[in-house]
Coordinates of C-alpha atoms and ligand atoms in Angstrom, one line a residue:
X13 CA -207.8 81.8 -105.0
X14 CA -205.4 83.0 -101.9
X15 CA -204.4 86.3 -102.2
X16 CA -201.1 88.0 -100.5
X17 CA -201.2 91.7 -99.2
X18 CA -197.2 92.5 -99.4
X19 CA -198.0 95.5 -97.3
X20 CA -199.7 93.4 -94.5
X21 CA -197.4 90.9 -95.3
X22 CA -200.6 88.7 -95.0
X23 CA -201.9 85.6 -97.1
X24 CA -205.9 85.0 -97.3
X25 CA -206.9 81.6 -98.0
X26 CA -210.7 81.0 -98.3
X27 CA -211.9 77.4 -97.5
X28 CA -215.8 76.4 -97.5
X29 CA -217.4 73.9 -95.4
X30 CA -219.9 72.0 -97.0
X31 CA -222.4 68.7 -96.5
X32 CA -225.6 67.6 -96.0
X33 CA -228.6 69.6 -94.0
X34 CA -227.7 69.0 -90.0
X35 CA -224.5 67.2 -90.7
X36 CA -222.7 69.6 -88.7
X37 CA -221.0 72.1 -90.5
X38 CA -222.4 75.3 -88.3
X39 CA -221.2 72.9 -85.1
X40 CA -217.8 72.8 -86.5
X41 CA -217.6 76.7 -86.9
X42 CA -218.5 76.9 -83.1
X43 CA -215.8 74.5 -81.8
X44 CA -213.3 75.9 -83.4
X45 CA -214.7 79.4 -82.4
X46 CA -214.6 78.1 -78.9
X47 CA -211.1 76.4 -79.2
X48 CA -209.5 79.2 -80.7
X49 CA -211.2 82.8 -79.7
X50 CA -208.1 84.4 -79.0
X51 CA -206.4 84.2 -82.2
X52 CA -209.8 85.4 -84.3
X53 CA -209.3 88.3 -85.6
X54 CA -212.7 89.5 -85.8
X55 CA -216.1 88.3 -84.7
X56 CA -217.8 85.8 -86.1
X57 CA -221.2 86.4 -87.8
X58 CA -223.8 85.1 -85.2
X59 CA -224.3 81.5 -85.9
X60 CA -228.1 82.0 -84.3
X61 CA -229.9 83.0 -86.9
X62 CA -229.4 79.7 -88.7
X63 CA -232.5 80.3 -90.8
X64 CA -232.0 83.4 -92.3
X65 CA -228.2 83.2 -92.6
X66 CA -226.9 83.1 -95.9
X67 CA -223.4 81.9 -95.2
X68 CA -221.5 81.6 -92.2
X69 CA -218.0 83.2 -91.5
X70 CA -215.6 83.2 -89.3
X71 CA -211.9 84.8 -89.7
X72 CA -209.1 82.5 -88.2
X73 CA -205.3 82.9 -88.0
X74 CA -203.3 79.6 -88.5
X75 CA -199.4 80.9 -88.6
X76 CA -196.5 81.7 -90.6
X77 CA -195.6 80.7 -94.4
X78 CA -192.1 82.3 -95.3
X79 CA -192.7 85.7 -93.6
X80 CA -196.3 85.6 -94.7
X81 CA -199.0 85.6 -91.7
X82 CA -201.5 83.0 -93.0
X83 CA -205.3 83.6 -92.4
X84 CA -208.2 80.9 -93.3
X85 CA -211.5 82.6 -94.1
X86 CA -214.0 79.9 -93.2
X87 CA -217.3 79.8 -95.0
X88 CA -220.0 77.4 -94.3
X89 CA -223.2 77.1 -96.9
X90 CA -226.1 76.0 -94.5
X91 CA -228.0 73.5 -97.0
X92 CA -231.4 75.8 -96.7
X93 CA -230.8 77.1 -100.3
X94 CA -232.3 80.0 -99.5
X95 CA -230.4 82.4 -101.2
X96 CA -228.6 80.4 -104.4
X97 CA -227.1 83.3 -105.7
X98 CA -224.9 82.8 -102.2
X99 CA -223.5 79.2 -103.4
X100 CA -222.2 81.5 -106.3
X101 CA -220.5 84.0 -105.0
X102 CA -219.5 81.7 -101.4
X103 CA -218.3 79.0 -104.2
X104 CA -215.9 81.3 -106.3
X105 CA -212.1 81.4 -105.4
X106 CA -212.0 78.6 -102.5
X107 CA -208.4 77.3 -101.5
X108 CA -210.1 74.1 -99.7
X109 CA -213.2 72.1 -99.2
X110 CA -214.1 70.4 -95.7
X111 CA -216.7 67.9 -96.6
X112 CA -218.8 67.4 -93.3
X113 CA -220.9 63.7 -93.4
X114 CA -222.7 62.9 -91.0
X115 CA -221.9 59.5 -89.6
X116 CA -225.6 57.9 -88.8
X117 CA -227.0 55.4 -91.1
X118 CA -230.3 57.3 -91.4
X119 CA -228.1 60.5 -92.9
X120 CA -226.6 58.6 -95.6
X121 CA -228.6 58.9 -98.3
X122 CA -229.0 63.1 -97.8
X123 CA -224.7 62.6 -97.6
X124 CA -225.1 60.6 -100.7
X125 CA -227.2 63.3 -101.9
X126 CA -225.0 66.2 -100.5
X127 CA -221.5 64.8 -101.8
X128 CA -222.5 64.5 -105.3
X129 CA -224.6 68.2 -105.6
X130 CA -221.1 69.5 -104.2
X131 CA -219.3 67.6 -107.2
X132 CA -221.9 69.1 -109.8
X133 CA -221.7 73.0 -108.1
X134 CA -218.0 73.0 -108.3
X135 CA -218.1 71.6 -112.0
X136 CA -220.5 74.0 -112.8
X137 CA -218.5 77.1 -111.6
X138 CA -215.5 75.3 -113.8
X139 CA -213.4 73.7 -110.8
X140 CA -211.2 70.8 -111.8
X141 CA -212.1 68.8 -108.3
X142 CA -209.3 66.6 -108.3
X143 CA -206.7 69.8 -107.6
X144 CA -208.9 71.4 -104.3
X145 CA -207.6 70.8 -101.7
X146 CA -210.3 68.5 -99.6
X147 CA -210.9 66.8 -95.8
X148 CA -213.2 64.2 -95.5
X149 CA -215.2 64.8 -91.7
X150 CA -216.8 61.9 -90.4
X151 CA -219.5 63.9 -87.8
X152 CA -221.4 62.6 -85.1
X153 CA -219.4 59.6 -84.4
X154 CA -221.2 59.5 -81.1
X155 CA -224.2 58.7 -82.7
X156 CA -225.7 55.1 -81.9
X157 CA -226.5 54.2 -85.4
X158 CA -223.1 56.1 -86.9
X159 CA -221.9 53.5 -89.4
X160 CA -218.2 52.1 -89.4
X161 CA -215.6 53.8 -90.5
X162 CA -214.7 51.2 -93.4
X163 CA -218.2 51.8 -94.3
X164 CA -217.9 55.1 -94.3
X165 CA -214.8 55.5 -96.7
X166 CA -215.7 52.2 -99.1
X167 CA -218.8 55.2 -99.8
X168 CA -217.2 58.3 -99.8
X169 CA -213.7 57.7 -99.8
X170 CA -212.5 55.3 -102.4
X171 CA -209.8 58.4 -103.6
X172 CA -207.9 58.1 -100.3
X173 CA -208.3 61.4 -99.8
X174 CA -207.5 63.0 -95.8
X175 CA -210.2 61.9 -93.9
X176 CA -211.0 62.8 -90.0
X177 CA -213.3 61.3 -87.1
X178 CA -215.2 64.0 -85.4
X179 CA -218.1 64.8 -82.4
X180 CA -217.9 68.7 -83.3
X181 CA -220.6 68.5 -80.5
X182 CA -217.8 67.5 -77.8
X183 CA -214.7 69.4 -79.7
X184 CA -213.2 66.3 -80.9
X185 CA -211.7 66.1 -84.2
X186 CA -212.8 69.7 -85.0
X187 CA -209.2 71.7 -84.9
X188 CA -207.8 68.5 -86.3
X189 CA -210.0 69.3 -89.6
X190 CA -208.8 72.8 -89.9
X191 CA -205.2 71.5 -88.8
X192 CA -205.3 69.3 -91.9
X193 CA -207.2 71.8 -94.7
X194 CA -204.6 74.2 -93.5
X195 CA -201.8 72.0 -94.3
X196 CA -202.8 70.7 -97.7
X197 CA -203.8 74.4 -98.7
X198 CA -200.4 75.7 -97.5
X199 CA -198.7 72.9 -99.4
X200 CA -200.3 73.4 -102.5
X201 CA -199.5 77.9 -101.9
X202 CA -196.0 76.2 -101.3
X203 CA -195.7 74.7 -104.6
X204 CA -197.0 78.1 -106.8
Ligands
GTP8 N1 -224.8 63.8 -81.5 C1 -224.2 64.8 -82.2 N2 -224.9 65.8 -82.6 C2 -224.2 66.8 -83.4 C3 -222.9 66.7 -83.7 N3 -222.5 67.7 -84.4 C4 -223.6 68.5 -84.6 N4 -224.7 67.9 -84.0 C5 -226.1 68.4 -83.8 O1 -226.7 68.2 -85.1 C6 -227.6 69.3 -85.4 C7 -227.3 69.9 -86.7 O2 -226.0 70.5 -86.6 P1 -225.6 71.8 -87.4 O3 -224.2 72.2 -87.1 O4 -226.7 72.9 -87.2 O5 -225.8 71.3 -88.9 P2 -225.5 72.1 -90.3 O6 -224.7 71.2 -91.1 O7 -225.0 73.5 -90.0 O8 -227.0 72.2 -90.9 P3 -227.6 73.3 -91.9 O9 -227.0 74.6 -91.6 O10 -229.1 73.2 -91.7 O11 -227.2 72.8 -93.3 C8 -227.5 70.3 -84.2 O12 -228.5 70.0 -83.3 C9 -226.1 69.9 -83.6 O13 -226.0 70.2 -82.3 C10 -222.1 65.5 -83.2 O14 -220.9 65.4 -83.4 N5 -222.9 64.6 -82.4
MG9 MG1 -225.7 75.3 -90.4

């Protein structure tokens, strides 16, 4: 759940990048690291150590609500399952879910496989899914066997939810994912 500090006059909202193994999620966490270093707030955790790492972090400021600073805390759960008490702990209080897919035709059965463990984890730990806000990334467009993107949503997409093309490799369509979490999240804060 977002929290306020009145004395910082600051609101924390938590989102969690999840998808299959290699879809892209730690890729995503550099662009936007790249796009927007001046505005984090802290260091990220090093994204090298991708086999030992938990979780991934990374602090980022988005902007104003009322005179509330608004700050994202972006997690990413690499799919090594390592550590499951992580998923736990990473999975508890989240504002927003960024679904990465990767786009290939030889990833879509681990997306398959991804998309429907993240529906059973958040059931488990007693989310109703319907009211997160979610994005939809469709990865690895450049890819030479990346399926359509009517394939792509008649699979994963048949709720209509806010969907986004991305190469995270080449920065494109990687702020426009946090651009759109951000806004769904801050409309929903809007409404409570
Ligand atoms: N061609 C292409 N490769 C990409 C793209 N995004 C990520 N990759 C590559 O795909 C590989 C896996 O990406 P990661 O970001 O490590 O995947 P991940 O989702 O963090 O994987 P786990 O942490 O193991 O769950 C890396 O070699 C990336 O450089 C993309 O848009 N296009
Ligand atoms: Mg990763």
């Amino acid at each position: 759940m977002a929290y306020a500090n009145f004395e910082t006059r600051e609101i924390h909202c938590k989102i969690l990048y999840v998808g299959a193994k290699g879809s892209g999620k730690t890729e995503n966490l550099k662009s936007i690291f790249h796009k927007t270093q001046v505005r984090l707030t802290k260091e990220p955790m090093s994204f090298e150590d991708k086999f030992n790492a938990p979780f991934e972090f990374m602090p980022l400021s988005i902007g104003q609500l009322k005179d509330f600073h608004v700050k994202l805390h972006i997690y990413t759960l690499p799919e090594h399952n390592l550590y499951p008490t992580f998923n736990m702990v990473i999975t508890r209080g989240i504002d927003g879910i960024v679904f990465v897919v990767d786009s290939s035709l030889s990833a879509l059965q681990d997306n398959i496989d991804a998309w429907a463990k993240l529906k059973d984890m958040l059931t488990q730990e007693g989310y109703n899914l319907g009211s997160i806000p979610r994005v939809l990334q469709y990865n690895k467009r450049d890819e030479r066997d990346a399926l359509s993107l009517d394939a792509l949503r008649n699979e994963f997409n048949a709720q209509g939810l806010t969907d986004v093309e991305a190469v995270a490799i080449h920065h494109l369509g990687t702020m426009e994912t946090v651009q759109k979490i951000s806004s769904l999240v801050l409309d929903e804060l809007g409404r409570s």
